[in-house]
Amino acid sequence: MSTRNRRAAEVAAEVINSRSNQGALRRLQFDEPLSWRAGKPIAISELLRRLSALSKELREMEQEENDRDSFTHVAKELTGHGLLAHKDKGVRAWTACCLVDILRLCAPDAPYTGAQLRDIFTLIITSVLPALSDPSNAYNSQHTYVLQSLAQVKSVVLLTDIPGSETLILQLFTSFFDILSGSSKASTGEQIGKNVEYHMTAVLVILVDEAAHLPLTIVDTILAQFLRADPRVLTGGVPKGKRTGITSNVDDKQSTLLLKELPPAYNMAKTICNSCPEKMARYVSQYFNDVIVDASASVANGAAKSHSHRRMNNTRDDSDDEETHNGPTEEDLKELQKAHRLLRELWRASPAVLQNVIPQLEAELSAENVQLRLLATEALGDMISGIGAAGPPPPPTMDPTIYPPPTLDGPRDPHPNASLLTTPSSPQPFPQVHPAAYHSFLSRKHDKSAVIRASWATAIGRILSTSAGGIGLNPNDERTLLRDFALTLVDADERVRVSAVTAVGLFSFAEVVLKLGSIGGVEKEGSVMCNLAGRARDRKHAVRVEGMMVLGRIWGVAAGEIAAGNTVVISVLGAIPSKLFDTFYVNDLDINALLDHVLFELLLPLDYPPSKSKNKTNGTTQPQSSQSQNSGKETTDWDRIRTERMLHLVKSLDTKAKKAFFAVQGRQVQLSSLMQVFLKRCEEYNGGVMEENEAETRGHLNRLIAYFAQMLPDSSKVTVDLWKFVKAHDRRNYQLVRFCMDPSSDYRTVVKAIKELRKRILAQSGSSASILDSLMPLLYRASLLVYNKSHIPAILDLSRSDDDTLGPTAQEVLKEISTRHPEVFKTHVNELCRLLQDHSPTEDKSNEAGALDALKACAAFARHYPKEMPRERKFLQCITNYALYGTPPVAAKYAVSIILATSERKEMHARDLVQQCTRGFDFGARHFLPRLAALSQLVLLAPNEAEEESDAVLDIALRDVLLKVRNPNTADKQPEWIKDEELDEECKAKIWALRILVNRVRSHPDPKTLSEAAQPVYQLLNTLILQQGESSKTKDTPATHRSRFRLAASLLLLKLSTSKTHDDLLLPRDFDRLACTAQDSLIQVRSTFMRKLKKYLGQGRLSAKFYSIVFLQAFEPQLDLREDTTTWIRSRAKYLASKKSTIMEALFARLLSLLAHHPDFDIDDDDTNTTIKDLEDFAQYILFYLRAVATEENLSLIYYVAQRVKQAKDAVTPERSENLYVLSDLAQAVIRRYEDVQGWSMQAWPGKMGLPGNLFKALPDHEVAQEIATKSFLPEGLGERLDILVKAKPKMKKI
C-alpha cells in the first residue's frame, strides 16, 4: 500500500475504532480449519457455520485491541481458492464479510500480497456487490455489510494499488450504475435501500478521490449517467456501446420515475462530480477535448481523421476513414451532438467540472464550420437557460377557448406540465461566472450564417422565458436581450424570422405581457411585439403563417384581461387585431385564407366559450353581465359571452382594420347565395347520374367551382377538391352546409353543423382531408358565425345601455348587421319593434340614444322583409312620432322608410306626413330638423304625395333654409371643421335642405323633363363646389359651414351619379371640379369624399370614369389615406384584370384629360425651369397610376392609350388641347423609363381602342395630326429629371 493510501486508512481506522484507553490485546478465538485437501471438502452447511462464527467474532473486534498475529492463519485461509471460488453464493458472501473485517483490523497494512488482493476484490466486485441488485437475496445483509465496510473503512482504496486493476475498477463502476439504474433487479420488484445507494456512492467517491489516475473508460461511464436525463436514452434511442454505459432496456418504472425525480444513477454521478470537482474537471476537460477539439481539427484539416479518439458509441471501422470531408462526418456529428447534450446536463448538475470546458465551447463559437458553431450556440443558449439533456419544458398552455380566460393575477407557473428534468434550472448565473463565453455567445447575433442566427434567436427566447434558468437577469442585460431579440424578428433571412416568431410562441401569457412587453407594446416602434406584429405582413409565406398564428393565439388568451380593462395588457397587446386585419389590404389569397383561420380558430374560436360540461376554471370568476336566471338556478349565457368577446374585438380595431373586419363579414351574403346555388346544382348533378340537362348542369357547376377556386390560393387543387365533394353526393353534407348559412340557425347549430361536416368528410375513404382544406375556408366565409341571430339580443341590450365600454361598439355592429345582414333580425324583429314602441318620442319627450340603431336595423329589415314587420296601428303611430320628433334628425329618415315599407296604406301615411312636416313650418322651432329629414325621405320614396305639396316643400328648402344666412361669419379666425355634434342647427338644416332638392331629382318620374328639372339643382351643387362651399352672395357663410356644404355637394353629386340617367347630367367641366374634392385642403373633407367614392365604385354603382379621381391621391399628405387608396386601386385593378376587363387601362385617357384641366396645370413658355418643375409634379400622378395599375402584360396597352391622346383634340376646352399633347408626351416618356426600371419588355399593342367622345374629338385633317405627332411638347432638360424621378421612391407633397 502506498504511503498516501496508508495514511488515509489510518485516519479512517482511528475514526471508527478510537478509544480513550488501551487494554490488553485480544486474540482471535476461532481455530477451526477453513481449508481442505483435494477430494475431502468441508460440507457446505459446516463451512457456512464456521464462516458465520468467524465473521461474528471479527465484527466484535476493534482495530487497536487485537493481536494481529492471532488471525494471520485465518487471513491466509480466507484467500484460498476453495473459498474465493466456491460454488455456493452463501460461502462467497460470508467469506467476503470475513475478508473486509480482516482488512479493517489490519489497516493500514493489509496482510495480503498484490495477487491475493486482486483475488479478494475480484470476489467482491464480480460476485458479492452485484448481488445487491436483489434485496430479496437470502444473503443481502452480508452483501450490504461488505459494501458498508468498504465505504466506511475506505479499504476500497487498496484496489488502486493493485497493478492492472483498471478492469476491476471499471467493472465496479459499471456494476453500481447498473444496479441503481434498474438494469438488474429483484424478481419481486423490491426497491434497493437508500443506505445501499449512499454507500455505493461513497465507495465510488473514494476511488475517484484516491486514485492517482482514472482510466478514461471510467470517466466515460460516469459521464454517461447524465444522459439518463435524455428521453432519447429512455426510449432506446442510444444503443448500448463501449462508451455509453447505458442500456436501452430501461424498465417502465424507471421511466415513470423520471417524471418525478432524478434517476439514482444520475444522482450518484452528480455526487461524484460535486465531491471531487477539481479532479473531475480535469477528466471532463480531457473527455471533451477528445470529442470536440478532435472533431474540430478534423474539419479544419478537411478530412476525416482516424477515430482513435474516444467515442460514446461503438468505434467505426477503419475503412470508413479513408474518405475526405469538408465538415464533420455523420459519426462525428452524432458524437458532437451527444457531447453537447451532456454539457447541458453537466451544467445543471455540477457546473464546477466545466471550468475548463467552457473556454473550449467558446472557441467553438468561432469555428469556421457552421455545424460546430451551431452546436456551440445551441448548447450555450440552453446552458444559460438552465435547460438540460431532456430538452426545454413543454410549451405553455395558450388556449383561446378556455373560459374563464386566464388572468395576470392567476398562477404564474408557465410550464405546469414540466417534469423535474425539463424544468429549467441553472445552479449559477452563467453571465457572471463565465462573462467571456457569454459575450462571445451574444456576438453570434451577427453571425454570417442564417442558421446560426436562427438558433441564436431561439436561444435568446429561451433565456428570456426562463429568466436565465430561474436565476434572473440583470435589468440592463434583460433590456439588451429584448432589443436584440426584437431585431431577430426583422432579420433579412426568413429562417431567422421564423425561429424568432416560434420562440415568442413559447412564452406564456404573463411572460408576453410582463417580459416581452416591458420595452413596449404592439404600437411601440422597435419593440418585440411591434416587430412580431409586422410579421403578419411578411413577404414570406412561412413567416406570415407563424406570425399570424402566434399573434392570434396571444390575443385570444389575453381577451379576458382586455375585456376587464387591464391597461397594461391593452397597451401591450390591444392593437394585435388591427395588425392582423390590416393584412386584408394586401389582397393576397394566402393571407386572406389565413386571416379566416386566425379569426375563427384563435380570435373568435368556434368553441368559445366551451359548453358547460367542458367549462374550465382557473381561479377567475365569470362576469356578472353573462349571468341569467332560469328556474331559480344560475346559468351561464354563453351567447352573450361570445358576443361580448366579438364586440371587444371590434372595439380594439382601428378605423382601417374595422373596415376590413366588416368587409370580411360583408362577403357572407354574396357567398352564401352562391353556395346555395352550388348545393342545388350538386343535387341536380346527382353524383354524375342525370337524365336531362347534363351539359347545362355540368357547365354551371364548372363556373361556380371556378369562381370559388379563384378565391383561394391553390385554385387547381380547390377545383379538384370541390369536384370530389360534388361527386360524393352526400345529401346530409349538403344540408349541413345549408344549416351553416341559414339565418334561422342559432350559433350552436352552425358550429355543430361544421363539426359534423368535418367528421363526415374525414370518415370518407380517399383523400378526404384535402377536401376539408379547400371547403373549410369557403364555409367560414359563408357561415353566419359573427352576425348570428344568437348574438342579436346581447347586441341590442348593450347598444341601449349607458355603458361606454361596449355600448358604442354594439351600436356600430348593429348598424352593420342592419345594412348587410337584416335577415338575422327575423327572430328578434318583434322584440326590436316593441323596444321602439316602449321608448317612442313625443313632442315633449325625446327618444333614448340607442333608438337610432334600432330604427336603422328595422328599416333595413323592412326593406327586405316588409311582410315580417308588425302593422298594428299603435306601432305605426309610434314610428310616426319618430318621423316627427326623433333625435337625432336622421332617425326621422329611417322612421319614414319603415312606415312606407310596412304600411298597407302608405299613400295615406305619406300624404299625412308631408302635410304635418310642411304645415306651419318655422325655422328654429322645436323639432324642425326631424321634419326636414322626414321630408328628404318622403320626396324620395313617395314622390307623388310629396309633389302635392311641392310649392311648400321648395319654399321650406330654398326660401326658409338655404337662401338665408342666420349666423354670418363675423370672427376674424374661425375653425374650418368642427365635430358633428358641435354643428349648429342652421348648418344641419341646410344640408337636409340640399338632400330634399337632390332627392326630388332622384325620384323625378319623367325622363323627358328630368334635365330641365335637375338643372337648377346641379347648378346649385356645382356652385357650392366651385365657391368652396360659399352659399351667400354676401360671402358671409361661416367657415365651418362652407367645409360642410362643399362636402355635402360633392357627396350628393356622387349619389346622383349612381343612376345612369343622372350621370349623363354631370358635364365634363363639372366632373373635373368635383374631382378636385379629392385634394381638398381639409383632411376630413377629402377622406370622407374618397371613402364614399371608393364605396360606390366597389359596389359598381358609379361609371368607370370616376376611377380617374382616385389617382389624384398621388400627393395625399396623410400616409394612411394614400396607402389605403393605393391598396384599394391595386385590389380593383387585380379584380378587373381577372374579369378580362380593360377599364383601368382605358381609364388612362380620362386621367390625362383630368390632369390637363387641373387648376395647377399651367405651361409657362417664358420660364422653362418652372415648366419643368410643374411637369415633374404631374409626372408623379402618372407614376402613381403606373405603380398601382401597370403590369408587364398591360403596359403596352397603357402606352398605346397615351399615344392615342396625342391623336385627338380636347372636346372640353379645344383651345387648351396643347395641354393634352404635353401630358401625352410626358406619359410616354415616363412609361418608357418605368419599363426600363422594372426590367420589362414592352411590345406594340396589336389592337385598337377608342377615346371617350365627350372628352376628345377628332383632329381636322391628316396634316395637323402629322404635325402634332412629330412635334415634341416637352422642354429640354426634363428627361434627366424624369430619370431620377422614376428610379426614386415616390415623394410626398403637402397640399
CSV table of N, CA and C in Angstrom, one decimal, residues 531-625:
chain,number,residue,atom,x,y,z
A,531,ASN,N,-42.4,44.4,-33.8
A,531,ASN,CA,-41.8,43.6,-34.8
A,531,ASN,C,-42.5,42.3,-35.1
A,532,LEU,N,-43.0,41.7,-34.0
A,532,LEU,CA,-43.8,40.5,-34.2
A,532,LEU,C,-45.1,40.8,-35.0
A,533,ALA,N,-45.7,41.9,-34.7
A,533,ALA,CA,-46.9,42.3,-35.5
A,533,ALA,C,-46.6,42.5,-36.9
A,534,GLY,N,-45.4,43.0,-37.2
A,534,GLY,CA,-45.0,43.2,-38.6
A,534,GLY,C,-44.9,41.9,-39.4
A,535,ARG,N,-44.7,40.8,-38.7
A,535,ARG,CA,-44.6,39.5,-39.4
A,535,ARG,C,-45.9,39.1,-40.1
A,536,ALA,N,-47.0,39.7,-39.6
A,536,ALA,CA,-48.3,39.3,-40.2
A,536,ALA,C,-48.3,39.7,-41.7
A,537,ARG,N,-47.5,40.7,-42.1
A,537,ARG,CA,-47.4,41.1,-43.5
A,537,ARG,C,-46.1,40.8,-44.1
A,538,ASP,N,-45.4,39.8,-43.5
A,538,ASP,CA,-44.1,39.4,-44.0
A,538,ASP,C,-44.2,39.0,-45.5
A,539,ARG,N,-43.1,39.2,-46.2
A,539,ARG,CA,-43.1,38.8,-47.6
A,539,ARG,C,-43.0,37.3,-47.8
A,540,LYS,N,-42.6,36.6,-46.8
A,540,LYS,CA,-42.5,35.1,-46.9
A,540,LYS,C,-43.7,34.4,-46.3
A,541,HIS,N,-44.3,33.5,-47.0
A,541,HIS,CA,-45.5,32.8,-46.5
A,541,HIS,C,-45.3,32.1,-45.2
A,542,ALA,N,-44.2,31.4,-45.0
A,542,ALA,CA,-43.9,30.6,-43.8
A,542,ALA,C,-43.9,31.6,-42.6
A,543,VAL,N,-43.3,32.7,-42.7
A,543,VAL,CA,-43.2,33.7,-41.6
A,543,VAL,C,-44.6,34.3,-41.3
A,544,ARG,N,-45.3,34.6,-42.4
A,544,ARG,CA,-46.7,35.1,-42.2
A,544,ARG,C,-47.5,34.1,-41.4
A,545,VAL,N,-47.5,32.9,-41.8
A,545,VAL,CA,-48.3,31.9,-41.2
A,545,VAL,C,-48.0,31.8,-39.7
A,546,GLU,N,-46.7,31.7,-39.4
A,546,GLU,CA,-46.3,31.6,-38.0
A,546,GLU,C,-46.6,32.8,-37.2
A,547,GLY,N,-46.4,34.0,-37.8
A,547,GLY,CA,-46.6,35.3,-37.2
A,547,GLY,C,-48.1,35.5,-36.8
A,548,MET,N,-48.9,35.2,-37.8
A,548,MET,CA,-50.4,35.5,-37.6
A,548,MET,C,-50.9,34.5,-36.6
A,549,MET,N,-50.5,33.3,-36.6
A,549,MET,CA,-50.9,32.3,-35.7
A,549,MET,C,-50.5,32.6,-34.2
A,550,VAL,N,-49.3,33.1,-34.1
A,550,VAL,CA,-48.8,33.4,-32.7
A,550,VAL,C,-49.6,34.7,-32.2
A,551,LEU,N,-49.7,35.7,-33.1
A,551,LEU,CA,-50.4,36.9,-32.7
A,551,LEU,C,-51.9,36.6,-32.3
A,552,GLY,N,-52.5,35.8,-33.1
A,552,GLY,CA,-53.9,35.5,-32.9
A,552,GLY,C,-54.1,34.7,-31.6
A,553,ARG,N,-53.2,33.7,-31.3
A,553,ARG,CA,-53.2,33.0,-30.1
A,553,ARG,C,-53.0,33.8,-28.9
A,554,ILE,N,-52.0,34.7,-28.9
A,554,ILE,CA,-51.8,35.6,-27.8
A,554,ILE,C,-53.0,36.5,-27.5
A,555,TRP,N,-53.6,37.1,-28.5
A,555,TRP,CA,-54.7,37.9,-28.3
A,555,TRP,C,-55.9,37.1,-27.8
A,556,GLY,N,-56.1,35.9,-28.3
A,556,GLY,CA,-57.2,35.1,-27.9
A,556,GLY,C,-57.1,34.8,-26.4
A,557,VAL,N,-55.9,34.5,-25.9
A,557,VAL,CA,-55.7,34.2,-24.5
A,557,VAL,C,-55.8,35.5,-23.6
A,558,ALA,N,-55.4,36.6,-24.2
A,558,ALA,CA,-55.4,37.9,-23.5
A,558,ALA,C,-56.8,38.6,-23.5
A,559,ALA,N,-57.7,38.0,-24.2
A,559,ALA,CA,-59.0,38.7,-24.4
A,559,ALA,C,-59.7,38.9,-23.1
A,560,GLY,N,-59.6,38.1,-22.2
A,560,GLY,CA,-60.2,38.2,-20.9
A,560,GLY,C,-59.7,39.5,-20.1
A,561,GLU,N,-58.4,39.6,-20.1
A,561,GLU,CA,-57.9,40.8,-19.4
A,561,GLU,C,-58.2,42.1,-20.2
A,562,ILE,N,-58.2,42.0,-21.5
A,562,ILE,CA,-58.5,43.2,-22.3
A,562,ILE,C,-60.0,43.6,-22.0
A,563,ALA,N,-60.9,42.6,-21.9
A,563,ALA,CA,-62.3,42.9,-21.6
A,563,ALA,C,-62.4,43.5,-20.2
A,564,ALA,N,-61.5,43.0,-19.3
A,564,ALA,CA,-61.6,43.5,-17.9
A,564,ALA,C,-61.0,44.9,-17.8
A,565,GLY,N,-60.4,45.4,-18.9
A,565,GLY,CA,-59.8,46.8,-18.9
A,565,GLY,C,-58.5,46.9,-18.3
A,566,ASN,N,-57.7,45.8,-18.3
A,566,ASN,CA,-56.3,45.8,-17.8
A,566,ASN,C,-55.5,46.7,-18.7
A,567,THR,N,-55.1,47.9,-18.2
A,567,THR,CA,-54.4,48.8,-19.0
A,567,THR,C,-53.0,48.3,-19.5
A,568,VAL,N,-52.4,47.5,-18.7
A,568,VAL,CA,-51.1,47.0,-19.1
A,568,VAL,C,-51.2,46.1,-20.2
A,569,VAL,N,-52.2,45.2,-20.2
A,569,VAL,CA,-52.4,44.2,-21.3
A,569,VAL,C,-52.8,45.0,-22.5
A,570,ILE,N,-53.7,45.9,-22.3
A,570,ILE,CA,-54.2,46.7,-23.5
A,570,ILE,C,-53.1,47.4,-24.2
A,571,SER,N,-52.2,48.0,-23.4
A,571,SER,CA,-51.1,48.8,-24.0
A,571,SER,C,-50.2,47.9,-24.8
A,572,VAL,N,-50.0,46.7,-24.3
A,572,VAL,CA,-49.0,45.8,-25.0
A,572,VAL,C,-49.7,45.0,-26.1
A,573,LEU,N,-50.9,44.5,-25.9
A,573,LEU,CA,-51.5,43.6,-26.9
A,573,LEU,C,-52.8,44.1,-27.6
A,574,GLY,N,-53.3,45.2,-27.1
A,574,GLY,CA,-54.6,45.7,-27.6
A,574,GLY,C,-54.7,45.9,-29.1
A,575,ALA,N,-53.5,46.3,-29.8
A,575,ALA,CA,-53.6,46.6,-31.2
A,575,ALA,C,-53.4,45.4,-32.1
A,576,ILE,N,-53.2,44.2,-31.5
A,576,ILE,CA,-53.0,43.0,-32.3
A,576,ILE,C,-54.1,42.8,-33.4
A,577,PRO,N,-55.4,42.8,-33.0
A,577,PRO,CA,-56.4,42.6,-34.1
A,577,PRO,C,-56.2,43.6,-35.3
A,578,SER,N,-55.9,44.8,-35.0
A,578,SER,CA,-55.7,45.8,-36.1
A,578,SER,C,-54.6,45.4,-37.0
A,579,LYS,N,-53.5,44.9,-36.4
A,579,LYS,CA,-52.4,44.5,-37.2
A,579,LYS,C,-52.8,43.3,-38.1
A,580,LEU,N,-53.6,42.4,-37.5
A,580,LEU,CA,-54.0,41.2,-38.3
A,580,LEU,C,-54.9,41.6,-39.4
A,581,PHE,N,-55.9,42.4,-39.1
A,581,PHE,CA,-56.9,42.8,-40.2
A,581,PHE,C,-56.3,43.8,-41.2
A,582,ASP,N,-55.2,44.4,-40.9
A,582,ASP,CA,-54.5,45.2,-41.9
A,582,ASP,C,-54.0,44.4,-43.0
A,583,THR,N,-53.8,43.1,-42.8
A,583,THR,CA,-53.3,42.2,-43.9
A,583,THR,C,-54.4,42.0,-44.9
A,584,PHE,N,-55.6,42.3,-44.6
A,584,PHE,CA,-56.7,42.2,-45.6
A,584,PHE,C,-56.4,43.1,-46.8
A,585,TYR,N,-55.7,44.2,-46.6
A,585,TYR,CA,-55.5,45.1,-47.7
A,585,TYR,C,-54.3,44.7,-48.6
A,586,VAL,N,-53.6,43.7,-48.2
A,586,VAL,CA,-52.6,43.2,-49.1
A,586,VAL,C,-53.2,42.5,-50.3
A,587,ASN,N,-54.4,42.0,-50.1
A,587,ASN,CA,-55.2,41.4,-51.2
A,587,ASN,C,-54.5,40.2,-51.7
A,588,ASP,N,-53.9,39.4,-50.8
A,588,ASP,CA,-53.3,38.1,-51.2
A,588,ASP,C,-54.2,37.0,-50.8
A,589,LEU,N,-54.3,36.0,-51.7
A,589,LEU,CA,-55.2,34.9,-51.4
A,589,LEU,C,-54.8,34.1,-50.2
A,590,ASP,N,-53.5,33.8,-50.1
A,590,ASP,CA,-52.9,33.1,-49.0
A,590,ASP,C,-53.2,33.8,-47.7
A,591,ILE,N,-53.0,35.1,-47.7
A,591,ILE,CA,-53.2,35.9,-46.4
A,591,ILE,C,-54.7,35.9,-46.1
A,592,ASN,N,-55.6,36.0,-47.0
A,592,ASN,CA,-57.0,36.1,-46.7
A,592,ASN,C,-57.5,34.8,-46.1
A,593,ALA,N,-57.0,33.6,-46.7
A,593,ALA,CA,-57.4,32.3,-46.2
A,593,ALA,C,-56.8,32.2,-44.7
A,594,LEU,N,-55.6,32.6,-44.5
A,594,LEU,CA,-55.0,32.5,-43.2
A,594,LEU,C,-55.7,33.4,-42.2
A,595,LEU,N,-56.2,34.6,-42.7
A,595,LEU,CA,-56.9,35.5,-41.8
A,595,LEU,C,-58.2,34.9,-41.3
A,596,ASP,N,-58.9,34.2,-42.2
A,596,ASP,CA,-60.1,33.5,-41.9
A,596,ASP,C,-59.8,32.4,-40.8
A,597,HIS,N,-58.8,31.7,-41.0
A,597,HIS,CA,-58.4,30.7,-40.0
A,597,HIS,C,-58.1,31.3,-38.6
A,598,VAL,N,-57.3,32.4,-38.6
A,598,VAL,CA,-57.0,33.0,-37.4
A,598,VAL,C,-58.2,33.6,-36.7
A,599,LEU,N,-59.1,34.1,-37.5
A,599,LEU,CA,-60.3,34.7,-36.9
A,599,LEU,C,-61.2,33.7,-36.2
A,600,PHE,N,-61.4,32.6,-36.9
A,600,PHE,CA,-62.4,31.6,-36.3
A,600,PHE,C,-61.8,30.5,-35.5
A,601,GLU,N,-60.5,30.5,-35.4
A,601,GLU,CA,-59.8,29.5,-34.6
A,601,GLU,C,-59.1,30.1,-33.4
A,602,LEU,N,-58.8,31.3,-33.4
A,602,LEU,CA,-58.0,32.0,-32.4
A,602,LEU,C,-58.6,33.2,-31.8
A,603,LEU,N,-59.0,34.1,-32.6
A,603,LEU,CA,-59.6,35.4,-32.1
A,603,LEU,C,-61.0,35.1,-31.6
A,604,LEU,N,-61.8,34.5,-32.4
A,604,LEU,CA,-63.2,34.1,-32.0
A,604,LEU,C,-63.3,32.6,-32.3
A,605,PRO,N,-62.7,31.8,-31.5
A,605,PRO,CA,-62.8,30.4,-31.8
A,605,PRO,C,-64.2,29.8,-31.8
A,606,LEU,N,-64.4,28.9,-32.7
A,606,LEU,CA,-65.7,28.3,-32.8
A,606,LEU,C,-66.2,27.7,-31.4
A,607,ASP,N,-65.2,27.2,-30.7
A,607,ASP,CA,-65.6,26.5,-29.4
A,607,ASP,C,-65.6,27.5,-28.2
A,608,TYR,N,-65.5,28.8,-28.5
A,608,TYR,CA,-65.5,29.7,-27.4
A,608,TYR,C,-66.9,30.3,-27.2
A,609,PRO,N,-67.4,30.3,-26.0
A,609,PRO,CA,-66.9,29.6,-24.9
A,609,PRO,C,-67.3,28.2,-24.9
A,610,PRO,N,-66.6,27.3,-24.3
A,610,PRO,CA,-66.9,25.9,-24.3
A,610,PRO,C,-68.2,25.6,-23.7
A,611,SER,N,-68.8,24.5,-24.0
A,611,SER,CA,-70.1,24.1,-23.4
A,611,SER,C,-69.9,23.9,-21.9
A,612,LYS,N,-71.0,23.9,-21.2
A,612,LYS,CA,-70.9,23.9,-19.7
A,612,LYS,C,-70.2,22.6,-19.2
A,613,SER,N,-70.3,21.5,-19.9
A,613,SER,CA,-69.7,20.3,-19.5
A,613,SER,C,-68.2,20.4,-19.6
A,614,LYS,N,-67.7,21.2,-20.5
A,614,LYS,CA,-66.3,21.3,-20.8
A,614,LYS,C,-65.7,22.6,-20.2
A,615,ASN,N,-66.5,23.3,-19.3
A,615,ASN,CA,-66.0,24.5,-18.8
A,615,ASN,C,-64.8,24.3,-17.9
A,616,LYS,N,-63.8,25.1,-18.1
A,616,LYS,CA,-62.5,25.1,-17.4
A,616,LYS,C,-62.4,26.3,-16.5
A,617,THR,N,-61.9,26.1,-15.4
A,617,THR,CA,-61.7,27.2,-14.5
A,617,THR,C,-60.2,27.4,-14.1
A,618,ASN,N,-59.9,28.6,-13.8
A,618,ASN,CA,-58.5,28.9,-13.5
A,618,ASN,C,-58.4,30.0,-12.4
A,619,GLY,N,-59.4,29.9,-11.5
A,619,GLY,CA,-59.4,30.8,-10.4
A,619,GLY,C,-60.1,32.1,-10.6
A,620,THR,N,-60.5,32.5,-11.8
A,620,THR,CA,-61.2,33.7,-12.1
A,620,THR,C,-62.7,33.5,-12.0
A,621,THR,N,-63.4,34.6,-12.0
A,621,THR,CA,-64.9,34.5,-11.9
A,621,THR,C,-65.5,34.9,-13.2
A,622,GLN,N,-66.7,34.4,-13.4
A,622,GLN,CA,-67.4,34.8,-14.6
A,622,GLN,C,-68.0,36.2,-14.5
A,623,PRO,N,-68.1,37.0,-15.5
A,623,PRO,CA,-68.6,38.3,-15.4
A,623,PRO,C,-70.1,38.3,-15.1
A,624,GLN,N,-70.5,39.2,-14.3
A,624,GLN,CA,-71.9,39.2,-13.9
A,624,GLN,C,-72.9,39.5,-15.1
A,625,SER,N,-72.3,40.2,-16.1
A,625,SER,CA,-73.2,40.5,-17.2
A,625,SER,C,-73.6,39.3,-18.0
